[in-house]
PDB file of C-alpha atoms in Angstrom:
ATOM      1  CA  MET A 603     -24.280  -0.606  51.031  1.00 50.00           C
ATOM      2  CA  ALA A 604     -24.913  -0.840  54.689  1.00 55.00           C
ATOM      3  CA  GLU A 605     -28.503   0.235  55.576  1.00 65.00           C
ATOM      4  CA  SER A 606     -28.140   3.923  57.719  1.00 76.00           C
ATOM      5  CA  GLU A 607     -31.297   5.594  59.581  1.00 75.00           C
ATOM      6  CA  ILE A 608     -31.221   8.866  56.317  1.00 78.00           C
ATOM      7  CA  ALA A 609     -31.172   5.385  53.963  1.00 79.00           C
ATOM      8  CA  PRO A 610     -33.133   2.597  54.527  1.00 84.00           C
ATOM      9  CA  LYS A 611     -33.562  -0.191  52.433  1.00 83.00           C
ATOM     10  CA  PHE A 612     -37.497   0.894  51.803  1.00 86.00           C
ATOM     11  CA  ALA A 613     -36.557   4.355  50.861  1.00 87.00           C
ATOM     12  CA  PRO A 614     -36.641   3.612  47.171  1.00 88.00           C
ATOM     13  CA  PHE A 615     -40.090   1.920  47.118  1.00 92.00           C
ATOM     14  CA  ILE A 616     -41.588   5.194  48.243  1.00 92.00           C
ATOM     15  CA  GLY A 617     -40.378   6.644  45.248  1.00 91.00           C
ATOM     16  CA  MET A 618     -41.106   4.001  42.954  1.00 92.00           C
ATOM     17  CA  ALA A 619     -44.645   4.992  44.048  1.00 94.00           C
ATOM     18  CA  GLY A 620     -44.267   8.437  43.811  1.00 93.00           C
ATOM     19  CA  ILE A 621     -43.879   7.392  39.645  1.00 94.00           C
ATOM     20  CA  CYS A 622     -46.928   5.086  39.913  1.00 95.00           C
ATOM     21  CA  PHE A 623     -49.183   7.882  41.362  1.00 94.00           C
ATOM     22  CA  ALA A 624     -47.652  10.588  39.073  1.00 94.00           C
ATOM     23  CA  MET A 625     -48.434   8.287  36.285  1.00 94.00           C
ATOM     24  CA  THR A 626     -51.951   6.386  36.984  1.00 95.00           C
ATOM     25  CA  PHE A 627     -53.568   9.391  38.283  1.00 95.00           C
ATOM     26  CA  GLY A 628     -52.323  11.563  35.599  1.00 95.00           C
ATOM     27  CA  CYS A 629     -53.425   9.317  32.936  1.00 95.00           C
ATOM     28  CA  VAL A 630     -57.003   8.662  34.603  1.00 96.00           C
ATOM     29  CA  GLY A 631     -57.824  13.015  34.690  1.00 95.00           C
ATOM     30  CA  ALA A 632     -56.374  12.512  30.792  1.00 95.00           C
ATOM     31  CA  ALA A 633     -58.461   9.216  29.900  1.00 96.00           C
ATOM     32  CA  TYR A 634     -61.706  11.105  31.826  1.00 96.00           C
ATOM     33  CA  GLY A 635     -60.944  14.366  30.134  1.00 95.00           C
ATOM     34  CA  THR A 636     -60.430  12.407  26.745  1.00 95.00           C
ATOM     35  CA  ALA A 637     -63.599  10.068  26.415  1.00 96.00           C
ATOM     36  CA  LYS A 638     -66.186  12.729  28.559  1.00 95.00           C
ATOM     37  CA  SER A 639     -65.572  15.778  25.595  1.00 94.00           C
ATOM     38  CA  GLY A 640     -65.271  12.967  23.068  1.00 94.00           C
ATOM     39  CA  ILE A 641     -68.825  12.581  23.462  1.00 95.00           C
ATOM     40  CA  GLY A 642     -69.449  15.761  23.313  1.00 94.00           C
ATOM     41  CA  ILE A 643     -67.796  15.323  19.891  1.00 93.00           C
ATOM     42  CA  ALA A 644     -69.601  12.720  18.758  1.00 93.00           C
ATOM     43  CA  GLY A 645     -72.667  14.324  19.983  1.00 92.00           C
ATOM     44  CA  VAL A 646     -71.672  17.397  18.067  1.00 92.00           C
ATOM     45  CA  GLY A 647     -69.964  15.490  14.693  1.00 89.00           C
ATOM     46  CA  THR A 648     -73.249  13.766  13.977  1.00 91.00           C
ATOM     47  CA  PHE A 649     -74.812  17.438  13.393  1.00 90.00           C
ATOM     48  CA  ARG A 650     -71.972  20.091  12.237  1.00 85.00           C
ATOM     49  CA  PRO A 651     -69.385  17.975  10.557  1.00 82.00           C
ATOM     50  CA  ASP A 652     -67.190  21.192  10.171  1.00 81.00           C
ATOM     51  CA  LEU A 653     -66.971  22.223  13.551  1.00 84.00           C
ATOM     52  CA  ILE A 654     -65.230  18.746  14.718  1.00 84.00           C
ATOM     53  CA  MET A 655     -61.415  20.380  14.370  1.00 82.00           C
ATOM     54  CA  LYS A 656     -62.359  23.219  16.713  1.00 84.00           C
ATOM     55  CA  SER A 657     -64.098  20.666  18.757  1.00 89.00           C
ATOM     56  CA  LEU A 658     -60.787  18.831  19.248  1.00 89.00           C
ATOM     57  CA  ILE A 659     -59.534  21.425  21.738  1.00 90.00           C
ATOM     58  CA  PRO A 660     -60.179  19.717  25.323  1.00 93.00           C
ATOM     59  CA  VAL A 661     -59.186  16.138  23.767  1.00 92.00           C
ATOM     60  CA  VAL A 662     -55.632  18.037  23.048  1.00 91.00           C
ATOM     61  CA  MET A 663     -55.520  19.571  26.658  1.00 91.00           C
ATOM     62  CA  SER A 664     -56.337  16.258  27.779  1.00 93.00           C
ATOM     63  CA  GLY A 665     -53.465  14.827  25.997  1.00 91.00           C
ATOM     64  CA  ILE A 666     -51.215  17.523  27.925  1.00 92.00           C
ATOM     65  CA  ILE A 667     -52.231  16.540  30.904  1.00 93.00           C
ATOM     66  CA  ALA A 668     -50.425  13.238  30.510  1.00 93.00           C
ATOM     67  CA  VAL A 669     -47.370  14.722  29.299  1.00 92.00           C
ATOM     68  CA  TYR A 670     -46.930  16.856  32.435  1.00 92.00           C
ATOM     69  CA  ALA A 671     -47.118  13.161  34.152  1.00 93.00           C
ATOM     70  CA  LEU A 672     -45.206  11.540  31.929  1.00 92.00           C
ATOM     71  CA  VAL A 673     -42.494  14.348  32.417  1.00 91.00           C
ATOM     72  CA  ILE A 674     -42.469  14.348  36.047  1.00 92.00           C
ATOM     73  CA  ALA A 675     -42.768  10.498  35.830  1.00 92.00           C
ATOM     74  CA  VAL A 676     -39.056  10.202  33.564  1.00 90.00           C
ATOM     75  CA  LEU A 677     -37.719  13.108  36.113  1.00 89.00           C
ATOM     76  CA  ILE A 678     -38.421  10.700  39.143  1.00 90.00           C
ATOM     77  CA  ALA A 679     -36.964   7.526  37.130  1.00 89.00           C
ATOM     78  CA  SER A 680     -33.799   9.347  36.383  1.00 86.00           C
ATOM     79  CA  ASP A 681     -33.212  10.517  40.017  1.00 84.00           C
ATOM     80  CA  ILE A 682     -33.749   6.395  41.411  1.00 84.00           C
ATOM     81  CA  GLY A 683     -31.019   4.204  41.296  1.00 80.00           C
ATOM     82  CA  PRO A 684     -30.249   0.317  42.257  1.00 80.00           C
ATOM     83  CA  PRO A 685     -28.160   0.975  45.623  1.00 73.00           C
ATOM     84  CA  PRO A 686     -24.446  -0.108  45.093  1.00 72.00           C
ATOM     85  CA  ALA A 687     -24.456   3.181  42.756  1.00 71.00           C
ATOM     86  CA  GLN A 688     -26.419   5.212  44.409  1.00 75.00           C
ATOM     87  CA  ASN A 689     -27.395   6.181  48.248  1.00 79.00           C
ATOM     88  CA  TYR A 690     -31.217   6.681  47.815  1.00 83.00           C
ATOM     89  CA  SER A 691     -32.304   8.313  50.833  1.00 86.00           C
ATOM     90  CA  LEU A 692     -35.600   8.480  52.600  1.00 88.00           C
ATOM     91  CA  PHE A 693     -35.885  12.224  52.107  1.00 90.00           C
ATOM     92  CA  ASN A 694     -35.654  11.362  48.751  1.00 89.00           C
ATOM     93  CA  GLY A 695     -38.041   8.884  48.695  1.00 91.00           C
ATOM     94  CA  PHE A 696     -40.620  11.257  50.315  1.00 93.00           C
ATOM     95  CA  MET A 697     -39.828  14.397  48.029  1.00 93.00           C
ATOM     96  CA  HIS A 698     -40.427  12.063  45.025  1.00 93.00           C
ATOM     97  CA  LEU A 699     -43.751  10.680  46.535  1.00 94.00           C
ATOM     98  CA  ALA A 700     -44.750  14.217  46.617  1.00 94.00           C
ATOM     99  CA  CYS A 701     -43.748  14.798  43.433  1.00 93.00           C
ATOM    100  CA  GLY A 702     -45.698  12.214  41.452  1.00 94.00           C
ATOM    101  CA  LEU A 703     -49.091  13.027  44.001  1.00 95.00           C
ATOM    102  CA  SER A 704     -49.079  16.852  43.282  1.00 95.00           C
ATOM    103  CA  VAL A 705     -48.894  16.504  39.450  1.00 95.00           C
ATOM    104  CA  GLY A 706     -50.699  13.185  39.552  1.00 95.00           C
ATOM    105  CA  LEU A 707     -53.747  14.786  41.900  1.00 95.00           C
ATOM    106  CA  THR A 708     -53.906  17.797  40.291  1.00 96.00           C
ATOM    107  CA  GLY A 709     -53.836  16.281  36.725  1.00 95.00           C
ATOM    108  CA  LEU A 710     -56.909  14.057  37.727  1.00 96.00           C
ATOM    109  CA  ALA A 711     -58.473  17.779  38.618  1.00 96.00           C
ATOM    110  CA  ALA A 712     -57.838  19.015  35.530  1.00 96.00           C
ATOM    111  CA  GLY A 713     -58.746  16.429  33.406  1.00 96.00           C
ATOM    112  CA  TYR A 714     -62.013  15.958  35.373  1.00 95.00           C
ATOM    113  CA  SER A 715     -62.743  19.835  34.259  1.00 95.00           C
ATOM    114  CA  ILE A 716     -61.594  19.769  31.034  1.00 95.00           C
ATOM    115  CA  GLY A 717     -63.697  16.694  30.277  1.00 95.00           C
ATOM    116  CA  ILE A 718     -67.268  18.254  32.178  1.00 95.00           C
ATOM    117  CA  VAL A 719     -66.445  21.870  30.184  1.00 94.00           C
ATOM    118  CA  GLY A 720     -65.149  20.073  27.285  1.00 94.00           C
ATOM    119  CA  ASP A 721     -68.491  18.155  26.580  1.00 94.00           C
ATOM    120  CA  MET A 722     -70.748  21.180  27.631  1.00 94.00           C
ATOM    121  CA  GLY A 723     -68.907  22.907  25.852  1.00 93.00           C
ATOM    122  CA  VAL A 724     -68.722  21.803  22.408  1.00 93.00           C
ATOM    123  CA  ARG A 725     -72.388  21.497  22.494  1.00 93.00           C
ATOM    124  CA  SER A 726     -72.806  25.098  23.713  1.00 93.00           C
ATOM    125  CA  TYR A 727     -70.694  25.647  20.940  1.00 91.00           C
ATOM    126  CA  MET A 728     -72.611  24.391  18.170  1.00 90.00           C
ATOM    127  CA  GLN A 729     -75.586  26.392  18.986  1.00 90.00           C
ATOM    128  CA  GLN A 730     -74.060  29.672  19.560  1.00 88.00           C
ATOM    129  CA  SER A 731     -71.099  30.454  17.574  1.00 85.00           C
ATOM    130  CA  ARG A 732     -69.295  32.973  20.203  1.00 88.00           C
ATOM    131  CA  ILE A 733     -69.002  30.334  22.867  1.00 89.00           C
ATOM    132  CA  PHE A 734     -65.526  29.185  21.112  1.00 88.00           C
ATOM    133  CA  VAL A 735     -63.802  32.042  23.434  1.00 89.00           C
ATOM    134  CA  GLY A 736     -64.919  31.234  26.536  1.00 91.00           C
ATOM    135  CA  MET A 737     -64.840  27.590  26.079  1.00 91.00           C
ATOM    136  CA  VAL A 738     -61.116  27.573  25.136  1.00 91.00           C
ATOM    137  CA  LEU A 739     -60.775  30.440  28.152  1.00 92.00           C
ATOM    138  CA  ILE A 740     -62.094  27.971  30.345  1.00 93.00           C
ATOM    139  CA  LEU A 741     -60.505  25.001  29.458  1.00 93.00           C
ATOM    140  CA  ILE A 742     -57.022  26.797  29.594  1.00 92.00           C
ATOM    141  CA  PHE A 743     -57.764  28.149  33.237  1.00 93.00           C
ATOM    142  CA  GLY A 744     -58.634  24.323  33.780  1.00 92.00           C
ATOM    143  CA  GLU A 745     -55.728  23.099  32.214  1.00 91.00           C
ATOM    144  CA  VAL A 746     -53.421  25.326  34.549  1.00 92.00           C
ATOM    145  CA  LEU A 747     -54.864  23.462  37.545  1.00 92.00           C
ATOM    146  CA  GLY A 748     -52.397  21.205  36.468  1.00 92.00           C
ATOM    147  CA  LEU A 749     -49.608  23.159  35.328  1.00 92.00           C
ATOM    148  CA  TYR A 750     -49.113  24.461  39.125  1.00 92.00           C
ATOM    149  CA  GLY A 751     -49.195  20.751  40.098  1.00 92.00           C
ATOM    150  CA  LEU A 752     -46.575  20.326  37.604  1.00 92.00           C
ATOM    151  CA  ILE A 753     -44.306  23.412  38.897  1.00 91.00           C
ATOM    152  CA  VAL A 754     -44.846  22.183  42.682  1.00 92.00           C
ATOM    153  CA  ALA A 755     -43.050  18.905  41.356  1.00 92.00           C
ATOM    154  CA  LEU A 756     -40.423  20.886  39.470  1.00 89.00           C
ATOM    155  CA  ILE A 757     -39.130  22.530  42.038  1.00 90.00           C
ATOM    156  CA  LEU A 758     -39.560  19.533  45.003  1.00 90.00           C
ATOM    157  CA  ASN A 759     -37.532  17.816  42.335  1.00 87.00           C
ATOM    158  CA  THR A 760     -34.670  20.098  42.526  1.00 85.00           C
ATOM    159  CA  LYS A 761     -34.605  19.767  46.263  1.00 82.00           C
ATOM    160  CA  SER A 762     -33.171  15.712  45.534  1.00 77.00           C
ATOM    161  CA  LYS A 763     -29.267  17.209  44.453  1.00 65.00           C
ATOM    162  CA  GLY A 764     -27.257  18.301  47.265  1.00 48.00           C
TER     163      GLY A 764
ATOM    164  CA  MET B 284    -103.316  -5.622  16.533  1.00 58.00           C
ATOM    165  CA  THR B 285     -99.799  -4.483  17.848  1.00 66.00           C
ATOM    166  CA  THR B 286     -98.252  -7.354  17.080  1.00 70.00           C
ATOM    167  CA  ARG B 287     -99.139  -6.816  13.040  1.00 69.00           C
ATOM    168  CA  ARG B 288     -95.830  -5.369  11.026  1.00 64.00           C
ATOM    169  CA  ILE B 289     -95.348  -4.222   8.061  1.00 64.00           C
ATOM    170  CA  VAL B 290     -93.669  -6.889   6.191  1.00 63.00           C
ATOM    171  CA  SER B 291     -92.852  -5.273   3.173  1.00 67.00           C
ATOM    172  CA  GLU B 292     -89.744  -3.206   4.361  1.00 67.00           C
ATOM    173  CA  LYS B 293     -86.149  -4.753   4.886  1.00 68.00           C
ATOM    174  CA  THR B 294     -84.201  -4.197   8.096  1.00 70.00           C
ATOM    175  CA  VAL B 295     -80.253  -3.771   6.965  1.00 70.00           C
ATOM    176  CA  LEU B 296     -79.867  -7.365   7.980  1.00 75.00           C
ATOM    177  CA  GLU B 297     -81.937  -8.920   5.726  1.00 74.00           C
ATOM    178  CA  ARG B 298     -81.107  -6.963   2.461  1.00 72.00           C
ATOM    179  CA  ASP B 299     -78.478  -8.745  -0.154  1.00 74.00           C
ATOM    180  CA  ASP B 300     -75.681  -7.018  -1.693  1.00 73.00           C
ATOM    181  CA  LYS B 301     -77.564  -5.671  -4.153  1.00 71.00           C
ATOM    182  CA  ASP B 302     -79.635  -4.142  -2.769  1.00 69.00           C
ATOM    183  CA  PHE B 303     -76.764  -1.370  -1.776  1.00 69.00           C
ATOM    184  CA  ALA B 304     -74.969  -1.615  -5.426  1.00 68.00           C
ATOM    185  CA  PRO B 305     -75.202   1.716  -7.334  1.00 66.00           C
ATOM    186  CA  LYS B 306     -78.247   1.322 -10.680  1.00 69.00           C
ATOM    187  CA  ALA B 307     -77.058   0.714 -13.795  1.00 71.00           C
ATOM    188  CA  GLY B 308     -74.562   4.219 -15.373  1.00 72.00           C
ATOM    189  CA  GLU B 309     -74.714   5.889 -12.154  1.00 74.00           C
ATOM    190  CA  LYS B 310     -71.172   5.557 -10.326  1.00 72.00           C
ATOM    191  CA  SER B 311     -70.986   4.818  -6.379  1.00 70.00           C
ATOM    192  CA  ASN B 312     -69.583   8.337  -4.422  1.00 70.00           C
ATOM    193  CA  ILE B 313     -66.000   6.961  -2.853  1.00 73.00           C
ATOM    194  CA  THR B 314     -65.088  10.856  -2.561  1.00 71.00           C
ATOM    195  CA  PRO B 315     -63.742  10.947   1.112  1.00 70.00           C
ATOM    196  CA  ALA B 316     -65.948  12.715   3.289  1.00 71.00           C
ATOM    197  CA  VAL B 317     -62.756  14.495   5.461  1.00 70.00           C
ATOM    198  CA  PRO B 318     -61.010  16.785   2.738  1.00 75.00           C
ATOM    199  CA  ALA B 319     -56.585  15.230   2.989  1.00 80.00           C
ATOM    200  CA  HIS B 320     -55.672  18.402   3.958  1.00 80.00           C
ATOM    201  CA  VAL B 321     -57.684  18.011   7.508  1.00 79.00           C
ATOM    202  CA  ILE B 322     -56.296  14.708   7.968  1.00 83.00           C
ATOM    203  CA  TYR B 323     -52.810  15.504   7.252  1.00 87.00           C
ATOM    204  CA  LYS B 324     -52.706  18.349   9.736  1.00 85.00           C
ATOM    205  CA  LEU B 325     -54.687  16.318  12.733  1.00 84.00           C
ATOM    206  CA  LEU B 326     -52.146  13.147  11.834  1.00 89.00           C
ATOM    207  CA  GLY B 327     -49.529  15.960  11.999  1.00 89.00           C
ATOM    208  CA  PHE B 328     -50.308  17.258  15.395  1.00 87.00           C
ATOM    209  CA  THR B 329     -50.866  13.825  17.073  1.00 86.00           C
ATOM    210  CA  PHE B 330     -47.233  12.838  15.941  1.00 89.00           C
ATOM    211  CA  ALA B 331     -45.969  16.035  17.275  1.00 88.00           C
ATOM    212  CA  MET B 332     -47.776  15.843  20.444  1.00 85.00           C
ATOM    213  CA  ILE B 333     -46.416  12.593  20.795  1.00 85.00           C
ATOM    214  CA  VAL B 334     -42.938  13.141  19.924  1.00 88.00           C
ATOM    215  CA  ALA B 335     -42.256  17.537  20.299  1.00 88.00           C
ATOM    216  CA  PRO B 336     -42.089  17.159  24.704  1.00 87.00           C
ATOM    217  CA  ILE B 337     -40.172  14.073  25.493  1.00 86.00           C
ATOM    218  CA  GLY B 338     -38.347  14.610  22.406  1.00 89.00           C
ATOM    219  CA  THR B 339     -37.542  17.814  23.839  1.00 88.00           C
ATOM    220  CA  TYR B 340     -36.285  16.426  27.449  1.00 87.00           C
ATOM    221  CA  PHE B 341     -34.107  13.764  26.011  1.00 87.00           C
ATOM    222  CA  LEU B 342     -32.210  16.447  23.396  1.00 88.00           C
ATOM    223  CA  SER B 343     -32.035  19.087  25.891  1.00 87.00           C
ATOM    224  CA  VAL B 344     -31.037  17.005  29.366  1.00 83.00           C
ATOM    225  CA  ASP B 345     -27.543  16.926  28.267  1.00 84.00           C
ATOM    226  CA  THR B 346     -27.203  19.420  25.277  1.00 87.00           C
ATOM    227  CA  ILE B 347     -28.544  22.686  26.572  1.00 85.00           C
ATOM    228  CA  PHE B 348     -29.398  22.421  30.074  1.00 82.00           C
ATOM    229  CA  GLY B 349     -25.793  20.194  30.894  1.00 83.00           C
ATOM    230  CA  GLY B 350     -27.533  17.221  32.855  1.00 77.00           C
ATOM    231  CA  ASN B 351     -30.062  19.691  34.780  1.00 81.00           C
ATOM    232  CA  THR B 352     -33.285  17.763  34.845  1.00 80.00           C
ATOM    233  CA  THR B 353     -35.484  20.275  36.587  1.00 82.00           C
ATOM    234  CA  TRP B 354     -35.056  22.898  33.358  1.00 86.00           C
ATOM    235  CA  ALA B 355     -35.553  20.034  30.519  1.00 86.00           C
ATOM    236  CA  GLY B 356     -38.842  18.990  32.187  1.00 86.00           C
ATOM    237  CA  ALA B 357     -39.759  22.291  31.659  1.00 87.00           C
ATOM    238  CA  SER B 358     -38.979  22.983  28.396  1.00 89.00           C
ATOM    239  CA  ALA B 359     -40.407  19.882  27.628  1.00 88.00           C
ATOM    240  CA  ALA B 360     -44.145  21.122  29.594  1.00 88.00           C
ATOM    241  CA  ILE B 361     -43.503  23.810  27.637  1.00 90.00           C
ATOM    242  CA  MET B 362     -43.596  22.591  24.391  1.00 89.00           C
ATOM    243  CA  ALA B 363     -46.448  20.958  24.799  1.00 88.00           C
ATOM    244  CA  ASN B 364     -48.124  24.568  25.105  1.00 89.00           C
ATOM    245  CA  VAL B 365     -46.639  25.310  22.199  1.00 90.00           C
ATOM    246  CA  VAL B 366     -48.138  22.306  20.168  1.00 89.00           C
ATOM    247  CA  LEU B 367     -51.767  23.360  22.293  1.00 89.00           C
ATOM    248  CA  PHE B 368     -51.698  27.026  20.765  1.00 89.00           C
ATOM    249  CA  GLY B 369     -50.424  25.576  17.504  1.00 90.00           C
ATOM    250  CA  PHE B 370     -53.689  23.590  17.754  1.00 88.00           C
ATOM    251  CA  ILE B 371     -55.852  26.460  18.562  1.00 87.00           C
ATOM    252  CA  ILE B 372     -54.595  28.736  16.092  1.00 88.00           C
ATOM    253  CA  VAL B 373     -54.525  26.049  13.261  1.00 86.00           C
ATOM    254  CA  ALA B 374     -58.254  25.315  14.461  1.00 83.00           C
ATOM    255  CA  PHE B 375     -59.244  28.759  14.043  1.00 81.00           C
ATOM    256  CA  GLN B 376     -58.073  29.684  10.789  1.00 82.00           C
ATOM    257  CA  GLU B 377     -60.222  26.595   9.488  1.00 75.00           C
ATOM    258  CA  ASP B 378     -63.068  27.409  10.570  1.00 68.00           C
ATOM    259  CA  GLN B 379     -62.232  31.240   8.980  1.00 71.00           C
ATOM    260  CA  SER B 380     -61.013  29.663   5.623  1.00 70.00           C
ATOM    261  CA  ASP B 381     -64.454  27.668   5.758  1.00 69.00           C
ATOM    262  CA  ALA B 382     -66.211  31.136   6.217  1.00 70.00           C
ATOM    263  CA  LEU B 383     -64.584  32.570   3.383  1.00 73.00           C
ATOM    264  CA  GLU B 384     -64.948  29.594   0.959  1.00 73.00           C
ATOM    265  CA  ALA B 385     -69.158  29.887   2.288  1.00 73.00           C
ATOM    266  CA  GLU B 386     -68.719  33.354   1.542  1.00 76.00           C
ATOM    267  CA  TRP B 387     -67.318  32.940  -2.209  1.00 80.00           C
ATOM    268  CA  LYS B 388     -69.525  30.481  -3.483  1.00 77.00           C
ATOM    269  CA  GLU B 389     -72.655  32.302  -2.208  1.00 79.00           C
ATOM    270  CA  LYS B 390     -71.084  35.011  -4.522  1.00 80.00           C
ATOM    271  CA  GLU B 391     -70.410  32.671  -7.551  1.00 77.00           C
ATOM    272  CA  SER B 392     -73.537  31.366  -7.385  1.00 79.00           C
ATOM    273  CA  LYS B 393     -75.019  34.474  -7.611  1.00 76.00           C
ATOM    274  CA  LYS B 394     -73.009  35.304 -10.176  1.00 72.00           C
ATOM    275  CA  THR B 395     -74.406  32.549 -12.451  1.00 67.00           C
ATOM    276  CA  THR B 396     -78.479  33.131 -11.641  1.00 63.00           C
TER     277      THR B 396
END
């Protein structure tokens, strides 16, 4: 494959960077959310072990952030191929970088908010059971931030065909 | 005087095995602290969280969506949220069943007294 102006040799590098950013930033957010809310659950569990099952919700939500990042990383990876078979353009490279960054950084933001709300929410829930519905709503709104990043990344990804 | 310590009490590290052994004629309590059905639920959700989204993606990408990866990715994200809402519903019911059980036990104890 001859190097052309629209498909230079370094284009796959930028696309791969998109995969890497999606996975690392998304997992940093998910890890922070899991760890921070895990601290809160450990604090609650020593006093009210019966509340552990309901307190695990922020941990499950952090897991979903990582699933979003995983989905986008798999999507991008399925579009990248070695040069003789596929002419990977620079546009695709930048687009995949944008996909990865949008899902990764929104995942980081969502994981951060889930961690803080999860930690404080379960501790408050231990003392006042009516907090639960509010806590779940706030957690859902925090997680929706990651979902927006996923939607933008999915829409961007449709541009690679054609 | 502050250096004086009570030496009659042993710390955990100083105790022997026989200090932890149950007294004669008394069985040690080995009932699991977490009931089995809760563990099965948690294991099930863990398994679903790992398998459901990525499994949906790879199963549906060629069969249902005909190679359109965008829809397959969206369906994977939807499956992850389905697992989440399943967990929230189960956690909610768990709490109610605990409350009902406590109520039932209270009634029973009132009957016996």
